[in-house]
CSV table of C-alpha atoms in Angstrom, one decimal:
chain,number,residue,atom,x,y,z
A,1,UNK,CA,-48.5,-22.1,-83.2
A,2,UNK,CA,-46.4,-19.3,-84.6
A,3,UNK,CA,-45.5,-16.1,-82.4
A,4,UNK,CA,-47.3,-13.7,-84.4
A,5,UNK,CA,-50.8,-16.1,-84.2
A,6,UNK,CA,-50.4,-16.1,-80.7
A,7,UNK,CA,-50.4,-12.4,-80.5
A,8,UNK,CA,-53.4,-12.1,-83.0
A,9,UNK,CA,-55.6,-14.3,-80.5
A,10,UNK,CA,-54.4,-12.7,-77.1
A,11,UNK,CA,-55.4,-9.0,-78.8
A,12,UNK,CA,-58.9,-10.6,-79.7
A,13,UNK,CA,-59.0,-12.0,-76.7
A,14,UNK,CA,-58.0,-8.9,-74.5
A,15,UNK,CA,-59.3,-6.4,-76.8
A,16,UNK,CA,-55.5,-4.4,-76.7
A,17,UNK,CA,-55.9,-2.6,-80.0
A,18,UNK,CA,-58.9,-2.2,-81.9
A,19,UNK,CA,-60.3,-0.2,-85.0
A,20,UNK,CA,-59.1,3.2,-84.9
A,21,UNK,CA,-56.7,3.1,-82.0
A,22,UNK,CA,-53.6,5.6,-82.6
A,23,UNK,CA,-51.1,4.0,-80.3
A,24,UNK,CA,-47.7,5.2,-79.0
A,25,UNK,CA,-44.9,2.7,-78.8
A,26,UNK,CA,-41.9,2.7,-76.4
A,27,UNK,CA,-38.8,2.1,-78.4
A,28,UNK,CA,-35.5,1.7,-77.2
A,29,UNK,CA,-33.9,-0.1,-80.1
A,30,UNK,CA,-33.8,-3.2,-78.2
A,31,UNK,CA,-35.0,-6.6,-79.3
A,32,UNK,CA,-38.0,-6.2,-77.4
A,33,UNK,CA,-39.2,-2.7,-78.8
A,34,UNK,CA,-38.3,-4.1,-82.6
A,35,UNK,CA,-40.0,-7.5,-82.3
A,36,UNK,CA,-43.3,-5.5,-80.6
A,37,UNK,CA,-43.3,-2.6,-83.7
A,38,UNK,CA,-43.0,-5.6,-86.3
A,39,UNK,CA,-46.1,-7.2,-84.3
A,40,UNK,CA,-47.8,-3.9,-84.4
A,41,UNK,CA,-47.1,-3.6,-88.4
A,42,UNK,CA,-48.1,-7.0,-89.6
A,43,UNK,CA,-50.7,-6.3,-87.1
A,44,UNK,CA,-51.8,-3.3,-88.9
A,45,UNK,CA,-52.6,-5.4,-92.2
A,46,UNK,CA,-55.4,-6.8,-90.5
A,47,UNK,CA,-56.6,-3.6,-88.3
A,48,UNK,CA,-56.8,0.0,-89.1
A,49,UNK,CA,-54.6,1.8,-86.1
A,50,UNK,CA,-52.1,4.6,-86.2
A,51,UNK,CA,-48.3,4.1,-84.3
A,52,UNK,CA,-45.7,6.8,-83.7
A,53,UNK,CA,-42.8,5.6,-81.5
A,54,UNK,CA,-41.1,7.5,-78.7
A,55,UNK,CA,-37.1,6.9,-77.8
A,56,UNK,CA,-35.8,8.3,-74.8
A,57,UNK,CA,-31.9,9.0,-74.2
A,58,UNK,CA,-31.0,8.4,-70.5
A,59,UNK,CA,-27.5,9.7,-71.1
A,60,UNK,CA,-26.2,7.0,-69.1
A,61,UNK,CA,-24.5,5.1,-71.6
A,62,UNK,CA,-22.2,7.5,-73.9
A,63,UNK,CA,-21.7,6.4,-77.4
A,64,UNK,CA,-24.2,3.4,-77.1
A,65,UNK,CA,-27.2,5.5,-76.1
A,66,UNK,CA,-26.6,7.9,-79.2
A,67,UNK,CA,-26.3,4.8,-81.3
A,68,UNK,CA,-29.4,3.5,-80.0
A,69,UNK,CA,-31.1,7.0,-80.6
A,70,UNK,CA,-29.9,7.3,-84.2
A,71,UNK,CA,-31.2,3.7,-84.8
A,72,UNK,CA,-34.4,4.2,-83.3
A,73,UNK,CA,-34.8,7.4,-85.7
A,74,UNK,CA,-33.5,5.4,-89.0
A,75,UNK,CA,-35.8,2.6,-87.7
A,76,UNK,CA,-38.9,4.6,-87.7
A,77,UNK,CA,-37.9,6.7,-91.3
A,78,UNK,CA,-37.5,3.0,-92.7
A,79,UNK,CA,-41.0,1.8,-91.6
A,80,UNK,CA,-42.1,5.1,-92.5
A,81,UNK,CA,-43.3,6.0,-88.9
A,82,UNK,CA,-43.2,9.3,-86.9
A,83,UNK,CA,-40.8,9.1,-83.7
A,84,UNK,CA,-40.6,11.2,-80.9
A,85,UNK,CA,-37.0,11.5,-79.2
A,86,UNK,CA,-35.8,13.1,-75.9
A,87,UNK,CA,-32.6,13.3,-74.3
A,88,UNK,CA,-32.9,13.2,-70.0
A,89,UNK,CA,-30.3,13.5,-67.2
A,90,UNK,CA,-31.6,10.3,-65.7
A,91,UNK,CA,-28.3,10.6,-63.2
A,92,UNK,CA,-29.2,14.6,-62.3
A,93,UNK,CA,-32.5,13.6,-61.9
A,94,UNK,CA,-32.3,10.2,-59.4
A,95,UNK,CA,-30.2,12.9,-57.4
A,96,UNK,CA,-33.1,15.7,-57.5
A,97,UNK,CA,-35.6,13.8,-56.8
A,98,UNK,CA,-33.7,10.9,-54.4
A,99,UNK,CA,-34.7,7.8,-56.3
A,100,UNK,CA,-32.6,5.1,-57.9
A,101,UNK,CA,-31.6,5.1,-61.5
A,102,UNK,CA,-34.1,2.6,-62.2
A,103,UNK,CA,-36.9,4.4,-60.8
A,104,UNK,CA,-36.0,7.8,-62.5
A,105,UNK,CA,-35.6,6.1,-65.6
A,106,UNK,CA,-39.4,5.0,-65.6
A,107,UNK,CA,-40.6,8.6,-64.5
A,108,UNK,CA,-38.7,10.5,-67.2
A,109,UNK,CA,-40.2,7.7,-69.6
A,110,UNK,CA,-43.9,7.3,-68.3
A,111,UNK,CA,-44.1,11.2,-68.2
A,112,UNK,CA,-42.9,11.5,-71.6
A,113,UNK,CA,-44.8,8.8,-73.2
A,114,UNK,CA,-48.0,10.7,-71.4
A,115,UNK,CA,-47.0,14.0,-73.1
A,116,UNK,CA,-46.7,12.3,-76.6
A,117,UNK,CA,-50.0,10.9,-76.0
A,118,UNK,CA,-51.8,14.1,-75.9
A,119,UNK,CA,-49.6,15.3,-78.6
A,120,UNK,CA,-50.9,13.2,-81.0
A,121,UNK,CA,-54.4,12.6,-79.6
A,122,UNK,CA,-53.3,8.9,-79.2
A,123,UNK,CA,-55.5,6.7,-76.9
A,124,UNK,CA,-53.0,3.8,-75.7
A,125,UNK,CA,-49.1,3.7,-74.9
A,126,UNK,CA,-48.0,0.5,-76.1
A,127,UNK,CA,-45.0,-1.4,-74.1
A,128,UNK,CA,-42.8,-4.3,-75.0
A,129,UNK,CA,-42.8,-6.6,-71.3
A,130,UNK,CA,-42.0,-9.9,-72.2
A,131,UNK,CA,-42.8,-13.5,-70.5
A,132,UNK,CA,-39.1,-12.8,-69.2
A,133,UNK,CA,-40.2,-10.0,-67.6
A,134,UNK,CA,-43.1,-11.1,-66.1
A,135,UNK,CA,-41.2,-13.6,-64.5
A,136,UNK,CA,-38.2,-11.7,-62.7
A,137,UNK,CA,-40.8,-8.9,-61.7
A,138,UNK,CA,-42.5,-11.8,-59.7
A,139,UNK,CA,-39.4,-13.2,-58.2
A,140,UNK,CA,-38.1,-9.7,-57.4
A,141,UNK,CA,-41.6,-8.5,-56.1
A,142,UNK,CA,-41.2,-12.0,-53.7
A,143,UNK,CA,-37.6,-11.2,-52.5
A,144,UNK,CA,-38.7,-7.7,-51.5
A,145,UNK,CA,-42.0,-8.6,-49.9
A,146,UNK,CA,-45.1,-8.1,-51.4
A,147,UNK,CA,-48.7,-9.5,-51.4
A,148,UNK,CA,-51.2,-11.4,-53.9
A,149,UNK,CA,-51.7,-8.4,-56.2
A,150,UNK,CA,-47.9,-7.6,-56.4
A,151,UNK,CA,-47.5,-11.0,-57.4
A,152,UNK,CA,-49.7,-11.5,-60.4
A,153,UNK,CA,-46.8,-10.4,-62.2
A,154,UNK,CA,-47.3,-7.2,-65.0
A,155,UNK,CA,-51.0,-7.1,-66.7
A,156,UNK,CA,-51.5,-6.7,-70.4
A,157,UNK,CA,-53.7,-4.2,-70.0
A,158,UNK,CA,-54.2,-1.3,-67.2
A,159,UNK,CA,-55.7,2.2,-67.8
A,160,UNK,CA,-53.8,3.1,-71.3
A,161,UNK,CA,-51.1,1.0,-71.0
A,162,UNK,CA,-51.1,-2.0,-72.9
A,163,UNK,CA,-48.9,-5.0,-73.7
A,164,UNK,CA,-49.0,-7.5,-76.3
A,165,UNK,CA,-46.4,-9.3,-76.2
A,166,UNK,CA,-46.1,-10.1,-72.8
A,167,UNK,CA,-46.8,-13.9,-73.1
A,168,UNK,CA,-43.8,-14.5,-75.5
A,169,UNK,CA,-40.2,-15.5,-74.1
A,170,UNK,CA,-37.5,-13.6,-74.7
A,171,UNK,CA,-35.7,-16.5,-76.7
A,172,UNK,CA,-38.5,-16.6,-79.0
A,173,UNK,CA,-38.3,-12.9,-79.9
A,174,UNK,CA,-34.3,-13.0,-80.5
A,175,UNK,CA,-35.1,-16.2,-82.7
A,176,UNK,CA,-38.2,-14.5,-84.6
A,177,UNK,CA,-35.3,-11.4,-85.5
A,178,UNK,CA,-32.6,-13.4,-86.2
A,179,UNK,CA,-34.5,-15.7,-88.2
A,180,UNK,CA,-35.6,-12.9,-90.3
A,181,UNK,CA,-32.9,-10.8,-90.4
A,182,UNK,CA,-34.5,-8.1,-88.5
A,183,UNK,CA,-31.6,-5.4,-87.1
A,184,UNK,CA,-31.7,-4.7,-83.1
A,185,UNK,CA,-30.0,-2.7,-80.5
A,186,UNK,CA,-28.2,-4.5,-77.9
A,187,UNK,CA,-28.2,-2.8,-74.2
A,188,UNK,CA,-24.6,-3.5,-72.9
A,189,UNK,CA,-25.8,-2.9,-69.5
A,190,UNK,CA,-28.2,-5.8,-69.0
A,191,UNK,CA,-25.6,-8.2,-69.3
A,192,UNK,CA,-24.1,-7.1,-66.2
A,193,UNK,CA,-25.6,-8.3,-63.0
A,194,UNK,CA,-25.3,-4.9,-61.1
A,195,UNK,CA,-28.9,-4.8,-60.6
A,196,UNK,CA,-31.1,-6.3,-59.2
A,197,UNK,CA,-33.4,-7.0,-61.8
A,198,UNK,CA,-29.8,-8.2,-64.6
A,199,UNK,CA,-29.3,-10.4,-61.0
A,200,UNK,CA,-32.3,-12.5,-61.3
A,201,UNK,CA,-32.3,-12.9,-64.8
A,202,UNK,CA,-28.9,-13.8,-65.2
A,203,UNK,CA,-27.8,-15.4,-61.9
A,204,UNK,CA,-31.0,-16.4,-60.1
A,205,UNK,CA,-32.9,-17.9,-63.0
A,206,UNK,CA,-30.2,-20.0,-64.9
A,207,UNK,CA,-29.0,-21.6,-61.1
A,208,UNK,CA,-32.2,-22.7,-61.0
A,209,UNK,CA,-32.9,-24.1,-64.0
A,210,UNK,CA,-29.9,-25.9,-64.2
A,211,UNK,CA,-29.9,-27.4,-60.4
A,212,UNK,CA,-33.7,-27.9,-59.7
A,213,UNK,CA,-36.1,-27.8,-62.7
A,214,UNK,CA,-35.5,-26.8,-66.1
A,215,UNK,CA,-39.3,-25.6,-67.0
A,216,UNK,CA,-38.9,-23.3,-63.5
A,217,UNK,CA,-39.8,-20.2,-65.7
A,218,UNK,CA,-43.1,-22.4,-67.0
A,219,UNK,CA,-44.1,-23.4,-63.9
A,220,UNK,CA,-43.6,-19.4,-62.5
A,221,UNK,CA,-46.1,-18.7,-65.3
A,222,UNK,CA,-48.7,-20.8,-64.4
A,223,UNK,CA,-48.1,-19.5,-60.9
A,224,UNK,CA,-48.8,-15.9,-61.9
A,225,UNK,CA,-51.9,-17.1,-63.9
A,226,UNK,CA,-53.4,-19.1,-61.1
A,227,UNK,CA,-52.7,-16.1,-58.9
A,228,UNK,CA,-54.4,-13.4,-61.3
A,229,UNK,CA,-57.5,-15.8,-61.8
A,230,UNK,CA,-57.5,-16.1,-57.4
A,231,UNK,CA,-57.2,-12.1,-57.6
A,232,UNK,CA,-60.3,-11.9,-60.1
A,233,UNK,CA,-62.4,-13.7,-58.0
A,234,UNK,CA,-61.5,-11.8,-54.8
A,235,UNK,CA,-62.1,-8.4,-56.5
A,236,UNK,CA,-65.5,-9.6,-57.8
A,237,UNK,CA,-66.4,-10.5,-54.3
A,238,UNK,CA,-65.6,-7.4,-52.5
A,239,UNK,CA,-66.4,-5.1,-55.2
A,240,UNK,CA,-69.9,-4.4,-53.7
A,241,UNK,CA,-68.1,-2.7,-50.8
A,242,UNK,CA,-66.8,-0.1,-53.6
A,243,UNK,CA,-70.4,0.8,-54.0
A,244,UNK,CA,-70.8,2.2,-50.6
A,245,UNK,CA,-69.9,5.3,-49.0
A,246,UNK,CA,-70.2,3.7,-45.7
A,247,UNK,CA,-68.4,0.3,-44.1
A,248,UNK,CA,-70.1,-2.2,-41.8
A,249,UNK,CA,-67.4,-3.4,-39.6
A,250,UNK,CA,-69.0,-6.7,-38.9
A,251,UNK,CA,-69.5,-7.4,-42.9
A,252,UNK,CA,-65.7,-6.7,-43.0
A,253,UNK,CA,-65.1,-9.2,-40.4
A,254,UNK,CA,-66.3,-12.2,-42.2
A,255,UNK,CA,-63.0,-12.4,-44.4
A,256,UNK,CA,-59.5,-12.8,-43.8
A,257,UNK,CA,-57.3,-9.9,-43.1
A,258,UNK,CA,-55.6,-10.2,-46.3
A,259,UNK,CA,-58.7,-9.4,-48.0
A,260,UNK,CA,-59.4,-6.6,-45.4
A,261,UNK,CA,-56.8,-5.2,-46.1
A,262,UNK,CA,-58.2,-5.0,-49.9
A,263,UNK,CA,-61.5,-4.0,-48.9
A,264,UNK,CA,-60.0,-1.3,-46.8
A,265,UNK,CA,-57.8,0.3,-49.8
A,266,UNK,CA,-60.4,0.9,-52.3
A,267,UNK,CA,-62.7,2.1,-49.6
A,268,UNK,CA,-60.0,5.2,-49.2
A,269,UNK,CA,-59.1,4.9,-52.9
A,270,UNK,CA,-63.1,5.7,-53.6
A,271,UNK,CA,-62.4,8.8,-51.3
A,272,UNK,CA,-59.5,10.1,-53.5
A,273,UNK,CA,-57.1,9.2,-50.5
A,274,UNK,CA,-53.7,8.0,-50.6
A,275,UNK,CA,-53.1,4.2,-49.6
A,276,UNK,CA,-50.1,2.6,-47.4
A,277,UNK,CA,-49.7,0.1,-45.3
A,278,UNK,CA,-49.3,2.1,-42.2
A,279,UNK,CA,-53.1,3.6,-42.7
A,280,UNK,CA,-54.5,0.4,-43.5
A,281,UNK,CA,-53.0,-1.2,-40.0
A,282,UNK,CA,-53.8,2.0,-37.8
A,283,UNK,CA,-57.5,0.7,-39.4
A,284,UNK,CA,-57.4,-2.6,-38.9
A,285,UNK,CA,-56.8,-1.4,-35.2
A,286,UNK,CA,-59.4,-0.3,-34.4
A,287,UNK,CA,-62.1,-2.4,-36.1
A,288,UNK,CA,-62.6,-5.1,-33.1
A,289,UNK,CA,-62.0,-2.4,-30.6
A,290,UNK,CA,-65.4,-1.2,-29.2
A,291,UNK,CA,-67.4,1.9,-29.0
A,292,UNK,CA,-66.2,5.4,-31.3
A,293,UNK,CA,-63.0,5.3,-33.0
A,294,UNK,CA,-60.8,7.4,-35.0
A,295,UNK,CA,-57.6,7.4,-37.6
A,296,UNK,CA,-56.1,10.2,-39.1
A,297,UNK,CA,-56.3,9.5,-43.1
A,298,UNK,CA,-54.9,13.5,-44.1
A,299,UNK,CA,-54.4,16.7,-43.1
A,300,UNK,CA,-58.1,16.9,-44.3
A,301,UNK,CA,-59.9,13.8,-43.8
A,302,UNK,CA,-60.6,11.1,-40.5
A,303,UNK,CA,-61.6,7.8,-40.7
A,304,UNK,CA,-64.6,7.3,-38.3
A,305,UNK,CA,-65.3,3.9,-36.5
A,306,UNK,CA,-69.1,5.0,-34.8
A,307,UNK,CA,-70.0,1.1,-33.5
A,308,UNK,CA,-70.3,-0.9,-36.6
A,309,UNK,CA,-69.9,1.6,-39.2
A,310,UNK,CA,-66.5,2.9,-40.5
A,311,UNK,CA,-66.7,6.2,-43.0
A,312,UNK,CA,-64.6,8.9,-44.2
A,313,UNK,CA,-65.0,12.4,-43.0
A,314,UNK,CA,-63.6,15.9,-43.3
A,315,UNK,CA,-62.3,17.1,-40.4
A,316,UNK,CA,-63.8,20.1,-39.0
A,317,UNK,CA,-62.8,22.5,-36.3
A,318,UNK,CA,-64.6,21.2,-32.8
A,319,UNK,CA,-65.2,24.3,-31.0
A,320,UNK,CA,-64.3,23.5,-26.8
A,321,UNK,CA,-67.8,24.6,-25.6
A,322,UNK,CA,-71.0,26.6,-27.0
A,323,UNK,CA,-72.1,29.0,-25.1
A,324,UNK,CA,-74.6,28.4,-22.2
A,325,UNK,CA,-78.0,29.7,-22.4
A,326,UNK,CA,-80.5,30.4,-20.3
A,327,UNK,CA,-84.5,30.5,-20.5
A,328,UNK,CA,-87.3,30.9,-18.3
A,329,UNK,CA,-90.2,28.2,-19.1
A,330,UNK,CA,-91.6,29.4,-21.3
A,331,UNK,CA,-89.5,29.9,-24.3
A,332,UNK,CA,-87.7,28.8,-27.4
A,333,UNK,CA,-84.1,29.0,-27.8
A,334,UNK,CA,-81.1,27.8,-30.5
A,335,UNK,CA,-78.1,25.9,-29.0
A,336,UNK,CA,-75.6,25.0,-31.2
A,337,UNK,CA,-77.6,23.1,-34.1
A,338,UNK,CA,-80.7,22.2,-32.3
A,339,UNK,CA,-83.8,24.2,-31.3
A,340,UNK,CA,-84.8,23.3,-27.6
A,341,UNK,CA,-88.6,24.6,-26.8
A,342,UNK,CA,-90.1,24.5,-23.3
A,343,UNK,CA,-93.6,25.1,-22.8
A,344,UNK,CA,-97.0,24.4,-21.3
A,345,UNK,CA,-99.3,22.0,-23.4
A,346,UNK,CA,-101.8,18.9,-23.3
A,347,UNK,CA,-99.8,15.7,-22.7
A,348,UNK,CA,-99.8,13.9,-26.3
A,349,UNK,CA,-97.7,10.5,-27.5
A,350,UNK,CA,-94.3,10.9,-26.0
A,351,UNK,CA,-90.9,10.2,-28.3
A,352,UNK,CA,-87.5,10.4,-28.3
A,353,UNK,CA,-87.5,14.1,-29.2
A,354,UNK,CA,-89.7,15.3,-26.6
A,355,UNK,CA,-90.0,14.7,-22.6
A,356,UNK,CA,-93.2,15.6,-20.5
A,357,UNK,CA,-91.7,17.1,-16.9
A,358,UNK,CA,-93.0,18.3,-13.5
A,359,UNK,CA,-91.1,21.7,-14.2
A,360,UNK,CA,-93.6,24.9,-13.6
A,361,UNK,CA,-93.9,27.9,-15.9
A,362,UNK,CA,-91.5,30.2,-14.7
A,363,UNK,CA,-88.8,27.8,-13.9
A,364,UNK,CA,-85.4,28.8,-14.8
A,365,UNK,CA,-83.5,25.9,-17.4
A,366,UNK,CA,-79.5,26.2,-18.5
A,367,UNK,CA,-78.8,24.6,-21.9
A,368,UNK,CA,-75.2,23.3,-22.0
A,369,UNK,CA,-72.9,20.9,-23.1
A,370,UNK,CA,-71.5,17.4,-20.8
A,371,UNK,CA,-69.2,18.4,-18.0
A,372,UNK,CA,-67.0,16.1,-16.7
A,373,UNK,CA,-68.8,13.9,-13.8
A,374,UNK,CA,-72.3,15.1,-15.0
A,375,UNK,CA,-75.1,12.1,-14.1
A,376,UNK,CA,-78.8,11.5,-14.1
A,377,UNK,CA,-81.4,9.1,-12.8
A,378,UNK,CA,-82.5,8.0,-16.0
A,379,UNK,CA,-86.5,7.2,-16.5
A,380,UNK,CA,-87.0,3.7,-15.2
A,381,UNK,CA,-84.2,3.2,-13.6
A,382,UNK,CA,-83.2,3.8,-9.7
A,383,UNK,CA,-80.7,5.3,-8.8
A,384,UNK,CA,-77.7,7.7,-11.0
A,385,UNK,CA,-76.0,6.8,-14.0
A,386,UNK,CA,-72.7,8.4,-15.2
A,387,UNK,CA,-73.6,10.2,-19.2
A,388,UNK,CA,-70.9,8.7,-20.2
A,389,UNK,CA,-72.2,5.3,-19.8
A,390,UNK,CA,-75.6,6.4,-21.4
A,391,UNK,CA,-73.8,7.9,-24.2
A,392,UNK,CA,-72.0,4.6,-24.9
A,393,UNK,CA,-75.2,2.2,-24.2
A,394,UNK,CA,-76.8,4.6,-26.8
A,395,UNK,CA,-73.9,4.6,-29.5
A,396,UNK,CA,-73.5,8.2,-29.4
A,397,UNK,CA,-70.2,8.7,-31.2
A,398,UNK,CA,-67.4,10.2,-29.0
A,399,UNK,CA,-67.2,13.7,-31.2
A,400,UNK,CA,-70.7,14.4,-31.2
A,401,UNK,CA,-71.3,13.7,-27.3
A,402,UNK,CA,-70.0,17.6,-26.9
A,403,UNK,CA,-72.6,18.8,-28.6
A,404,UNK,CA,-76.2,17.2,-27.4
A,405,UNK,CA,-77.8,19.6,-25.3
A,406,UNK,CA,-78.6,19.0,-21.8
A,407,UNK,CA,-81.5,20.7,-20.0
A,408,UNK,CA,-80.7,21.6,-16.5
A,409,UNK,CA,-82.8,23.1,-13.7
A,410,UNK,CA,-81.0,23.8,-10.0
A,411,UNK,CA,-78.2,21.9,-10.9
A,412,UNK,CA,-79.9,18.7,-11.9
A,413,UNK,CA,-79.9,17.4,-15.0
A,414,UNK,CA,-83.6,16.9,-16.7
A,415,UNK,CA,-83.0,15.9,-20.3
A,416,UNK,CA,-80.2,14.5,-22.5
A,417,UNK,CA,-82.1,16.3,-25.5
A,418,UNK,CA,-83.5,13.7,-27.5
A,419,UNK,CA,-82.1,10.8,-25.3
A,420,UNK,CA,-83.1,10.0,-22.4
A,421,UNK,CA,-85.4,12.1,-19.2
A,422,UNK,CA,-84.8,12.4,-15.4
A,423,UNK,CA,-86.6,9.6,-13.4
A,424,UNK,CA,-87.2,12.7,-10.8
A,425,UNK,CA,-88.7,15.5,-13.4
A,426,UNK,CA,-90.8,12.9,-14.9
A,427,UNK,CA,-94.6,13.7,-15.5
A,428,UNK,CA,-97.7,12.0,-16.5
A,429,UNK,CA,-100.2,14.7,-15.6
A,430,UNK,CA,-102.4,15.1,-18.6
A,431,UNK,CA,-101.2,19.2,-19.0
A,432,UNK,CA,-97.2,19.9,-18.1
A,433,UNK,CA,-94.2,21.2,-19.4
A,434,UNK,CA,-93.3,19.7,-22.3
A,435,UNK,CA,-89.5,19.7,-23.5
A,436,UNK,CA,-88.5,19.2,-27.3
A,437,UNK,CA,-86.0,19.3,-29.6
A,438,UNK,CA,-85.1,19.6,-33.3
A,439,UNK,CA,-82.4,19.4,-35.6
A,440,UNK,CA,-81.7,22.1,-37.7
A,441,UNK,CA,-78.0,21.7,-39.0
């Protein structure tokens, strides 16, 4: 099957341009760039789109660069399209900013292609990856370390990037231009191996094909294909997680850490949060670890592990104490963001949020906050128990334990609001003083 078929059925396939589109093309000059825009052309015959191209200059090659520029520009006038040049420092630049050359490079051209974009109310920026490509970016991702998703090599299609000819080896591109006479630019620097990239492709790739297995590039391919289909199925299967503002750490459990990991990423990605690996192992720290947990995800936000429930949070400024108070039965007072009410009444159903006492009108009560070494002899139970262990048996989360009120009397402690009553102030006479509580914040 000719090149150019191919390309027709992965763009049906993939949906990469459609009716209407108004693309911008990278263009460097370059085989790659001039095989793509003659794609894009004959294309063009069968679909109604718009293409402007967009050159960059990285001043890093002297004479070569400008000859590449004025090419690009003759290139464009001869197909009668409009292109977009810029010259960049790439060298100033990689200083400024502290990258490498490489990574400059694709800023300065991502950021322009962007700006183009909106320029001419274009909807997709169109590259020129090849199979080639594809290929060292896997090896090179491997070398460097990487997992599943950094291996499934470069996508043809990702927000408003797309690529069309990215299943089509180099040698058949410089073979489709020679054939037909088609003029190109030729990059002096990629035939030397000072990086990385020039390494693999002409050291790495050639050793291996000539000691171990001349289809090595083929089999890579099918690699990255088998790889992308494993990634498909593992983002269906965790994308229900996405739909949640809430985690259940148990749920999260049930799969490999590798996929965890995953789970974990878009659950702060939902959130608007940065991702690295450092957050995502401080995480994975403390989900088999028991009781209230915390990571730092910002300067904003925390990560709260509450049992078996992980969710994001902004933080908030935890004030050391509130403020005491103290009522004489009976009476209705605000502590922090509860209303706690004391008062004389017929004995009804009991709950959670109220507790019937042997207290007497005119009693004196404190509402305040856990001190360190505070107990009670909870109802049923002989004998003291620490509120600490009460708070943890009743998954109380550790930054909200400063806040429950406790209603005291002489010193003793007669309700953890909304918890759990003294064995001692316990009543069952059918009128008493009834303690309650409500939330109002």
């Amino acid at each position: 099957m000719r090149v150019f078929e191919r390309i027709v059925i992965k763009n049906e396939k993939e949906a990469l341009i459609e009716s209407r589109d108004r693309v911008v093309v990278g263009f460097s000059g370059g085989p790659d760039s001039v095989f793509l825009v003659e794609m894009l052309l004959k294309l063009k015959e069968k679909i109604n789109f718009n293409i402007v191209l967009v050159h960059i200059n990285h001043l890093l090659r002297g004479e070569e660069a400008q000859r590449d520029e004025d090419f690009s520009i003759n290139y464009g006038k001869s197909k009668k399209l409009e292109v977009f040049t810029k010259k960049i420092d790439v060298i100033s630049l990689a200083k400024k900013s502290g990258i490498s050359l490489e990574e400059a490079g694709r800023e300065a051209r991502y950021s322009f292609y962007a700006k183009i974009m909106q320029k001419t109310k274009s909807n997709k920026i169109v590259l020129a990856h090849n199979k080639d490509d594809q290929i060292e970016t896997f090896i090179f991702r491997l070398s460097r370390g990487t997992g599943l998703c950094g291996l499934e090599g470069i996508l043809s299609k990702r927000d408003v990037y797309i690529r069309p000819i990215s299943e089509i080896y180099k040698s058949e591109i410089i073979e489709y231009l020679n054939k037909n006479k088609i003029a190109y630019c030729i990059d002096s620097t990629n035939l030397k191996n000072d990086f990385t990239r020039n390494s693999i492709r002409l050291d790495l790739i050639p050793f291996i094909e000539q000691r171990y297995n001349p289809k090595f590039k083929d089999k890579i391919f099918s690699l990255i294909e088998e790889i992308r289909e494993i990634n498909f199925f593992i983002e269906e299967e965790i994308k229900r997680f996405q739909q949640s503002d809430i985690l259940k750490v148990s749920e999260i459990l049930r799969f490999p850490k590798n996929i965890r990991g995953r789970i974990l990423s878009k659950f702060l990605y939902k959130h608007g949060l940065d991702v690295n690996r450092k957050k995502i192992s401080l995480i994975e720290n403390i989900l088999e670890k028991g009781g209230s947990q915390e990571v730092t995800l910002s300067s904003e936000y925390i990560l709260k592990k509450e049992y078996d429930i992980l969710k994001v949070e902004k933080k908030y400024l935890i004030k050391e104490s509130i403020r005491e108070i103290c009522m004489v039965i009976p009476n209705r007072v605000e502590y922090g963001n509860y209303i706690i009410e004391a008062e004389y009444t017929d004995r009804i159903e009991q709950n959670r949020d109220c507790f019937y006492t042997n207290l007497k009108v005119g009693d004196t009560l404190i509402i305040r906050g856990r001190k360190e070494g505070d107990k009670i002899n909870p109802i049923g139970m002989k004998g003291e128990k620490k509120l600490k262990d009460i708070f943890i048996n009743e998954k109380i989360a550790k930054r909200d334990r400063n806040f429950i009120p406790l209603v005291v009397h002489k010193g003793n402690i007669v309700w953890i609001a909304g918890i759990r009553g003294n064995e001692k102030y316990s009543s069952t006479a059918k009128i008493c003083v009834k303690l309650s509580v409500r939330r109002i914040k």
